[in-house]
Short mmCIF file of C-alpha atoms in Angstrom, two decimals:
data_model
loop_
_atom_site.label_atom_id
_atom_site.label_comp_id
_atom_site.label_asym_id
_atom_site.label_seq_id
_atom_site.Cartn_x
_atom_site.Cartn_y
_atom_site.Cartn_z
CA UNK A 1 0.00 0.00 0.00
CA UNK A 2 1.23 3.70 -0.61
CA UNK A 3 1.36 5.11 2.27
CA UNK A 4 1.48 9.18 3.32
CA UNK A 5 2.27 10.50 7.18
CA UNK A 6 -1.16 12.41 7.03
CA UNK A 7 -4.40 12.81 5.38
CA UNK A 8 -3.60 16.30 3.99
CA UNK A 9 -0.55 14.56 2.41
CA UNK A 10 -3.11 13.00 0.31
CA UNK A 11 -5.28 15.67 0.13
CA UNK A 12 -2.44 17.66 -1.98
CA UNK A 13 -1.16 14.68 -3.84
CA UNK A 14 -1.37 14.92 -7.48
CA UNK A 15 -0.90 11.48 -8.97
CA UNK A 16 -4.35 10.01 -9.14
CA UNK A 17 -4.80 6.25 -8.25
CA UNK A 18 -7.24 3.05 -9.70
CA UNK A 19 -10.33 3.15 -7.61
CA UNK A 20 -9.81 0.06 -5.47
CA UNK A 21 -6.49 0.82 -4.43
CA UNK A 22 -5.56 0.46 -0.99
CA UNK A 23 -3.72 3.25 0.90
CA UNK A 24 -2.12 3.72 4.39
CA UNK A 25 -1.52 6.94 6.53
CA UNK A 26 0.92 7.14 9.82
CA UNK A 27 -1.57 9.65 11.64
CA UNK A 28 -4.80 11.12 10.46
CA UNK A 29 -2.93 14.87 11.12
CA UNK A 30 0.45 16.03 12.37
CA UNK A 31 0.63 15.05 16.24
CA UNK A 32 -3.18 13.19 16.64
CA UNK A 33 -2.28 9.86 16.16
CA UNK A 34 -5.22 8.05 14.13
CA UNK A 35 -2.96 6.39 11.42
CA UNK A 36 -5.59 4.41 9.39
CA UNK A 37 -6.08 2.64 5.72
CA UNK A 38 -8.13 3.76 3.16
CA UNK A 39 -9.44 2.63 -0.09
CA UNK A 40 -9.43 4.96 -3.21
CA UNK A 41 -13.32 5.59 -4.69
CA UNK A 42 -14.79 8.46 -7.08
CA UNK A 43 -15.34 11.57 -5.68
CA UNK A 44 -18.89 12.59 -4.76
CA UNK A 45 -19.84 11.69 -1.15
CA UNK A 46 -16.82 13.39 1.34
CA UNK A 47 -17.93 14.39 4.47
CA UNK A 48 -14.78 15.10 5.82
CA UNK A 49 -14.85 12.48 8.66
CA UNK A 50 -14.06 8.66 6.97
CA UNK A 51 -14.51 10.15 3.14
CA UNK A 52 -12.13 12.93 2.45
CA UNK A 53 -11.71 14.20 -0.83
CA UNK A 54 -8.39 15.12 -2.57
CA UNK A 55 -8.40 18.84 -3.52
CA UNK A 56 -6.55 18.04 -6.67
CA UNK A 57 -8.40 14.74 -8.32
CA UNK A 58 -11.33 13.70 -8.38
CA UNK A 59 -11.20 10.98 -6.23
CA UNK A 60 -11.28 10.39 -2.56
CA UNK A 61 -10.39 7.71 0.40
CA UNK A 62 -12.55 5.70 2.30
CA UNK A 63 -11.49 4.67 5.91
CA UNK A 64 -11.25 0.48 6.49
CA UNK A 65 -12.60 -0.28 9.48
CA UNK A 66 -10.90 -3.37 9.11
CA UNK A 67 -12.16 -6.87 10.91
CA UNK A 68 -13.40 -5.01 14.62
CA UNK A 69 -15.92 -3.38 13.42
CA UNK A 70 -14.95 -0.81 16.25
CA UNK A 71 -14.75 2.91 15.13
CA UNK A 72 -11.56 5.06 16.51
CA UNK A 73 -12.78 9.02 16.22
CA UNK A 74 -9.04 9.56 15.99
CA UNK A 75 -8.75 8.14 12.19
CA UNK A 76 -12.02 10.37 12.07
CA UNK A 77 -10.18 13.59 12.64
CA UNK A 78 -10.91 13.90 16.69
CA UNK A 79 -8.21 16.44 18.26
CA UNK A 80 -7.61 17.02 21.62
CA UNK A 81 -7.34 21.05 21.34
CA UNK A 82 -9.84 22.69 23.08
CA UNK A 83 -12.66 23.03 19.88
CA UNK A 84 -15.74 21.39 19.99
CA UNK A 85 -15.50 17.59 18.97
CA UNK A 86 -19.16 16.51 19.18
CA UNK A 87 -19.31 16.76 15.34
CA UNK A 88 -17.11 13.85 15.10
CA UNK A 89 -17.74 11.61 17.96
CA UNK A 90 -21.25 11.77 16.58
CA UNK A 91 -20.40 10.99 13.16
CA UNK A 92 -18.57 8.09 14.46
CA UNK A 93 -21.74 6.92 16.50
CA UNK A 94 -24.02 7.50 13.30
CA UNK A 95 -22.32 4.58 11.92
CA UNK A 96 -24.21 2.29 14.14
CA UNK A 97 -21.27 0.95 15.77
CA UNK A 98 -19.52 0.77 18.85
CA UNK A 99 -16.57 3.78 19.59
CA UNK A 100 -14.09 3.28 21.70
CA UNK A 101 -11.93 7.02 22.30
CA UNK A 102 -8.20 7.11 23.43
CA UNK A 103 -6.62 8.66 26.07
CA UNK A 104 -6.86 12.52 25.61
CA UNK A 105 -9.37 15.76 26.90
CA UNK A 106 -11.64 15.92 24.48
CA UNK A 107 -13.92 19.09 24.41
CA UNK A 108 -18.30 19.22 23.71
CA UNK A 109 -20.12 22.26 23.16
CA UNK A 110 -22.92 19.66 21.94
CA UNK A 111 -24.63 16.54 22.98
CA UNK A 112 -22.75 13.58 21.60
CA UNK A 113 -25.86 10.97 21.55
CA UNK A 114 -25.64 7.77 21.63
CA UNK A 115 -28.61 6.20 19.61
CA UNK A 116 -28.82 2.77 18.63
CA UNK A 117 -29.30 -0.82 19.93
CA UNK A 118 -26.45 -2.43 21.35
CA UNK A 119 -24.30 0.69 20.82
CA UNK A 120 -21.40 1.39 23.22
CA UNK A 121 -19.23 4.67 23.25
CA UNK A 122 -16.05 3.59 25.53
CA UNK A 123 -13.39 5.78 26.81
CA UNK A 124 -9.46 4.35 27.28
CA UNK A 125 -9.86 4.64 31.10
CA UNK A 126 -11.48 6.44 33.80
CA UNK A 127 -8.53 9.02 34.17
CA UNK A 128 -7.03 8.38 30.73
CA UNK A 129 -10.19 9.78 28.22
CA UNK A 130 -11.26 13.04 29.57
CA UNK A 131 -14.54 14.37 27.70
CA UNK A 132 -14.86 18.07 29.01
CA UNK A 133 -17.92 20.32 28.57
CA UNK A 134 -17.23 23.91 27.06
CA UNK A 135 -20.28 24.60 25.40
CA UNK A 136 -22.69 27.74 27.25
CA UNK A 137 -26.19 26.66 26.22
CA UNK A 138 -27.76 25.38 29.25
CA UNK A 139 -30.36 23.77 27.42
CA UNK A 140 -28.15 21.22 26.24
CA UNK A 141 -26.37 17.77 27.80
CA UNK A 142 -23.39 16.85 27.05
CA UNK A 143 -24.46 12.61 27.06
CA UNK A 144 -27.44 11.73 25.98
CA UNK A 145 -28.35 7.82 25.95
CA UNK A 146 -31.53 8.56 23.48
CA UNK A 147 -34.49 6.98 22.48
CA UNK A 148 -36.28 9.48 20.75
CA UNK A 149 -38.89 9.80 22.80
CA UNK A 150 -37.94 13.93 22.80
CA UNK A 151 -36.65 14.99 19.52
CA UNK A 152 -39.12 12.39 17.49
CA UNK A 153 -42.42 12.52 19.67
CA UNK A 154 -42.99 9.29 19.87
CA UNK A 155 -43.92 8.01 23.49
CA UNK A 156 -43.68 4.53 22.19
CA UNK A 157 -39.94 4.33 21.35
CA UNK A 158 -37.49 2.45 22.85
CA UNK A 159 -33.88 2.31 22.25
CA UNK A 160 -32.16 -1.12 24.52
CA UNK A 161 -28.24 -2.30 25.56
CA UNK A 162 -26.51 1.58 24.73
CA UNK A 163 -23.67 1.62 27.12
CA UNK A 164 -21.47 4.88 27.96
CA UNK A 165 -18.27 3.43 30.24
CA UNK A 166 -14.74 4.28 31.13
CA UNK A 167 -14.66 8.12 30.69
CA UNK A 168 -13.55 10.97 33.14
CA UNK A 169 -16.45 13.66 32.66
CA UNK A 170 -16.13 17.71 33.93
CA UNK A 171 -17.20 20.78 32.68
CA UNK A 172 -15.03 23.83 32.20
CA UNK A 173 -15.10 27.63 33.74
CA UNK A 174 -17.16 29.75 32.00
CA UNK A 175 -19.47 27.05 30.59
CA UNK A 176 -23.39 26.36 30.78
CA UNK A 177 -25.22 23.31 30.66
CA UNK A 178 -27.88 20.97 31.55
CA UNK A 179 -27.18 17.71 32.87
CA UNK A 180 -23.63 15.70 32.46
CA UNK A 181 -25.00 12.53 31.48
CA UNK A 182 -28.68 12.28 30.58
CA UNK A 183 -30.87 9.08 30.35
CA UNK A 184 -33.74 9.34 27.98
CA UNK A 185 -37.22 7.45 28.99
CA UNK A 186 -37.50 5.05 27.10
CA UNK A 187 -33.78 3.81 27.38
CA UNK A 188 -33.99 0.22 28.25
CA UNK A 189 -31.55 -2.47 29.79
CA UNK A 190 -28.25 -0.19 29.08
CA UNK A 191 -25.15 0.21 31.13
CA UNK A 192 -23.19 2.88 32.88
CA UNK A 193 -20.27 2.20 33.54
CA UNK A 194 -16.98 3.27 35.29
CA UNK A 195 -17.25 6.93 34.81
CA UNK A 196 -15.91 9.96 37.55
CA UNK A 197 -17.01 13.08 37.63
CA UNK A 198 -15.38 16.23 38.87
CA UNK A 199 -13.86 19.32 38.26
CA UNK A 200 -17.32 20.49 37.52
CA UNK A 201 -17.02 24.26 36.98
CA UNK A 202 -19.05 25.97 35.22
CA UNK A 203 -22.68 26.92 36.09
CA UNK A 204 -24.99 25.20 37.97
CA UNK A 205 -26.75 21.80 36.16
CA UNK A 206 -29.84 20.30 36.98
CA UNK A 207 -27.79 17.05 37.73
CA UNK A 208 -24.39 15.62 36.84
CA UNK A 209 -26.52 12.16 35.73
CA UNK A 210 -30.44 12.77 35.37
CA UNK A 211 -32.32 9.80 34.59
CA UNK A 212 -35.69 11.30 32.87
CA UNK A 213 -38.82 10.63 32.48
CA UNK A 214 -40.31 12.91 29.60
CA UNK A 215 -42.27 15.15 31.55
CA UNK A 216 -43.80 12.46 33.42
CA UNK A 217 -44.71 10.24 30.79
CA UNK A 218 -42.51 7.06 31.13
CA UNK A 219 -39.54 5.63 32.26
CA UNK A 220 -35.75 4.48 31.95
CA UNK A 221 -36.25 0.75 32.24
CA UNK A 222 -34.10 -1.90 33.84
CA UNK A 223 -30.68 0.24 33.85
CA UNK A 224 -27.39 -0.63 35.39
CA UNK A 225 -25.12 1.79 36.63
CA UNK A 226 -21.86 0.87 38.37
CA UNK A 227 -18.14 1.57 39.43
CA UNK A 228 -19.55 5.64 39.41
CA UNK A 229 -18.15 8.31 41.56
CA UNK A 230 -19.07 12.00 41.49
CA UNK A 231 -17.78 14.93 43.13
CA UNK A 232 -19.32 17.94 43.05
CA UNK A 233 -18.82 21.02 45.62
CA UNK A 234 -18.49 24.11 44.78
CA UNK A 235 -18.27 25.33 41.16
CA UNK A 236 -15.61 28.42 40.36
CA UNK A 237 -18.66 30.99 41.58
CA UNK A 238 -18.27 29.38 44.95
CA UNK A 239 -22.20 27.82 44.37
CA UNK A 240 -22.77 24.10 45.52
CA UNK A 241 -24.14 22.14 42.55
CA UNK A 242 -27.46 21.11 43.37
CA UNK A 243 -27.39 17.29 42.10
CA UNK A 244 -25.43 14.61 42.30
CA UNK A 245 -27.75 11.81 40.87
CA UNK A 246 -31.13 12.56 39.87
CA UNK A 247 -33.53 9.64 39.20
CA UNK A 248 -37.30 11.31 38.08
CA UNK A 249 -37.77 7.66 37.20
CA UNK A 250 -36.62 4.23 36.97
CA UNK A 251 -38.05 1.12 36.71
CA UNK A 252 -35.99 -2.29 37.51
CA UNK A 253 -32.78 -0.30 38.04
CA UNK A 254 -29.60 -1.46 39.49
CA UNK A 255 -26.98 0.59 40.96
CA UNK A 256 -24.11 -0.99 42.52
CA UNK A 257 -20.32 0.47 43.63
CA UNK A 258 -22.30 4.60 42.99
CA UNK A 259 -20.26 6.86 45.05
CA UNK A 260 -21.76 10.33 45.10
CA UNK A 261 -20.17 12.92 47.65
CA UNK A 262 -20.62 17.00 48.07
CA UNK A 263 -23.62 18.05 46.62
CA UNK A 264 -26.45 19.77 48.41
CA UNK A 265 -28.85 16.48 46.95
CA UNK A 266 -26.47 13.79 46.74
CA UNK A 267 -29.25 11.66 45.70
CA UNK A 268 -32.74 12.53 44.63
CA UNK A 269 -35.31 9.90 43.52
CA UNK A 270 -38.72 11.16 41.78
CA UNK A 271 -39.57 14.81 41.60
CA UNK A 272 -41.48 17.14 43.43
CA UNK A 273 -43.59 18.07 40.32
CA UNK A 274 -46.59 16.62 40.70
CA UNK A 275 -47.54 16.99 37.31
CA UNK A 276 -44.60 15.03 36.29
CA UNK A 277 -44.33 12.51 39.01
CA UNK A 278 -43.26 8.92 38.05
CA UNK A 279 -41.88 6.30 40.53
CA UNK A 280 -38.62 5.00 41.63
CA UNK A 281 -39.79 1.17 40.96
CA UNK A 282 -38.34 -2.20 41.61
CA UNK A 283 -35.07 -0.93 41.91
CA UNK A 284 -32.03 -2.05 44.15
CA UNK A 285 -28.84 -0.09 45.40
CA UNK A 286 -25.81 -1.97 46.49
CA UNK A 287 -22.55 -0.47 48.06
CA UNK A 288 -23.83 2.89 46.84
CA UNK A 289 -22.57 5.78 49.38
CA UNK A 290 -23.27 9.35 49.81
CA UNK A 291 -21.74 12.51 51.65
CA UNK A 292 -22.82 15.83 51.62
CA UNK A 293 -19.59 17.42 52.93
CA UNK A 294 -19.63 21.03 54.12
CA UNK A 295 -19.67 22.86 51.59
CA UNK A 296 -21.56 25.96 52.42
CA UNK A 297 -24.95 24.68 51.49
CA UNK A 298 -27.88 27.02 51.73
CA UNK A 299 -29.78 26.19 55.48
CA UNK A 300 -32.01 23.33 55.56
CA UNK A 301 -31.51 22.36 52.01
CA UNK A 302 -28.59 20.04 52.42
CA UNK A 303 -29.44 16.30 51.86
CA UNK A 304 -27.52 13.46 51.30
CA UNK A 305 -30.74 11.66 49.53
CA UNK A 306 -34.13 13.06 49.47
CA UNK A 307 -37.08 10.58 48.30
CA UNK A 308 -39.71 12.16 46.54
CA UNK A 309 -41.51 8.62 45.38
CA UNK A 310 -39.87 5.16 45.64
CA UNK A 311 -41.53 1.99 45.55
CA UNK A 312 -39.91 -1.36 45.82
CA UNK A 313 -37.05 -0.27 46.94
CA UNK A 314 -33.58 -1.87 48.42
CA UNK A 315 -30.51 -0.34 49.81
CA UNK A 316 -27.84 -2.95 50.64
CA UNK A 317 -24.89 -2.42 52.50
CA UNK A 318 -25.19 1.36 51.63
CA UNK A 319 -23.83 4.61 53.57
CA UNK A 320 -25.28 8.03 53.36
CA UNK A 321 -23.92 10.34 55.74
CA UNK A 322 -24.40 14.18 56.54
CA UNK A 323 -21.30 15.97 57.15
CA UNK A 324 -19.54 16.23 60.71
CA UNK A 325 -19.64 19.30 60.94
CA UNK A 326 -22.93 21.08 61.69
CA UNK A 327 -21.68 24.59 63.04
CA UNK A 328 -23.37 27.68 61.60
CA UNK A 329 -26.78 27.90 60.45
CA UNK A 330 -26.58 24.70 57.85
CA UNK A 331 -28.93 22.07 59.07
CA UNK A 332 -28.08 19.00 57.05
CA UNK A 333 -29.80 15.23 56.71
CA UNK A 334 -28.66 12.05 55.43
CA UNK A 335 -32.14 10.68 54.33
CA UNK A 336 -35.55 12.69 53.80
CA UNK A 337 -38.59 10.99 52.57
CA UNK A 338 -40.57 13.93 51.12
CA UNK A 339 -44.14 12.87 49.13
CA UNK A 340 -45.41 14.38 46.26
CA UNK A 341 -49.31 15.11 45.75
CA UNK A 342 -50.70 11.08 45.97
CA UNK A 343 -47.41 9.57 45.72
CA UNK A 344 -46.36 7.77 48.61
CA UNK A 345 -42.91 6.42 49.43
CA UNK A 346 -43.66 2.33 49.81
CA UNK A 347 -41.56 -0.84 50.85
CA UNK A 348 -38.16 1.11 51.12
CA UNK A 349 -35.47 -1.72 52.72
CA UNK A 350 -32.42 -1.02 54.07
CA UNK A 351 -30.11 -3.97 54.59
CA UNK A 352 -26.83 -3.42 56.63
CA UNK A 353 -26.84 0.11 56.00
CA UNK A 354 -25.63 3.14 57.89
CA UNK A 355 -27.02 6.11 58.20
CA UNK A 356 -25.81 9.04 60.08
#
């Protein structure tokens, strides 16, 4: 194969090749890494992403995803420089396969979603893939796990087995957003997995992971979340974030190794919306912990879970603690049960907990 040490090597080449040919480059640009192969077709259908045209022929390269069927956003054109990368993670994940990102801070200013069956979208390690939130729309998330249910209008879709593991998430100074990591109703059986959270610091979101339930229509459904840990505290305008893990509703859920510490609502199950209200169901924590710390937390307000609406409910060898320290005016609480309108909290079990 001929090969070039980047894409733009090919870009200005001027010898044109037989469609068919195979090609190799060392790294997709100088300093990225992303070295790939690529087979020469007619011009016509570049995007810029895995078809990139040469600006002298009228031909282009196709990338070979080879045997893994795994896509690499690298040989895609991802950069860790500060600029928005959701264009190309989500080009990646509009291929229907899994992506698997290398070690690097990689910065959204949009949601990368991740939308089909059996889909995965895998960092290189907790520490080792950073993806870091720059954008300042607070409308937006930065992960969405999607079914459709709120772009397409359909309360009848379902979208089952996405996964979203081994990534380091955090949002930047400056920045505005929504929620971290955002589970669409209608999300069924996925996975999250090994993810930590911190150096949140930007504005205040709703919830560093918000499980949702459409405005009270339905549910996430038989989710598994483990190996999670989220730090929150204060952002760089000295304001606690509000939520550590938000759950408006779940059905079937199991959380297991969640570590969520210094947030005014470490935990908050159901809403206090009553026009929105949907349960907590069926749905078992084990070696989950919580800690409010103190943190400066507005009085009364501090909570290391509040339960809006849970039913069905086991806590297994689980800690939620308020922080030591209760001088000043903060009056904090490791566990509030707190009904909304006719929802009742119902056959909540705690099994070799503490709680203090």
């Amino acid at each position: 194969a001929y090969e070039f040490p980047t894409v733009a090597a090919y870009q200005a080449f001027t010898t044109a090749f037989p469609v068919g040919k195979v090609i190799t480059t060392d790294e997709f640009a100088t300093g990225t890494g992303g070295g790939a192969r690529y087979t020469i077709i007619a011009s016509g259908t570049e995007n810029g992403f895995n078809i990139i045209k040469n600006t002298t022929l009228s031909q282009s390269i196709n990338l070979n995803l080879g045997d893994s069927q795994t896509v690499r956003p690298e040989q895609w054109g991802l950069v860790a420089d500060g600029t928005n990368q959701a264009a190309v993670i989500n080009a990646c994940l509009a291929t229907q396969l899994n992506v698997t990102i290398g070690p690097g801070k990689f910065s959204l200013s949009e949601p990368v979603q991740i939308k089909y069956d059996g889909q995965s979208l895998s960092g290189h390690g907790t520490y080792n893939t950073e993806l870091e939130w720059i954008g300042t729309d607070d409308s937006l998330n930065m992960v969405e796990l999607w079914s459709g249910r709120r772009d397409l209008g359909g309360t009848g879709l379902a979208t089952t087995n996405q996964r979203f593991e081994n990534f380091k998430v955090s949002t930047k100074t400056g920045s505005n957003i929504k929620n971290v990591i955002w589970v669409e109703s209608g999300c069924f059986h996925g996975w999250i997995e090994k993810i930590r959270g911190f150096d949140l610091r930007g504005s205040v979101p709703q919830a560093v992971l918000k499980f949702d339930s459409n405005g009270g229509q339905s549910y996430p459904l038989g989710m598994k979340v483990s190996d999670v840990v989220l730090t929150g505290g204060l952002n760089d305008d000295l304001i606690p974030l509000p939520r550590g893990i938000w759950l408006e509703s779940v059905i079937e859920g199991l959380f297991t190794n969640v570590k969520v510490y210094s947030f005014e609502l470490n935990w908050v199950l159901g809403t206090n919306d009553v026009a929105n209200i949907r349960n907590v169901v069926d749905t078992t924590f084990i070696h989950c912990q919580g800690e409010t710390g103190d943190r400066g937390f507005a009085t009364d307000n501090a909570r290391c879970m509040l339960m809006y609406q849970g039913r069905n409910i086991t806590f297994e060898s689980c800690k939620f603690m308020a922080a030591a320290d209760f001088s000043a005016s903060t009056n904090q609480m490791p566990l509030r049960f707190s009904g909304a309108g006719d929802s009742q909290n119902k056959n909540i079990n705690f099994i070799a907990c503490t709680i203090w």
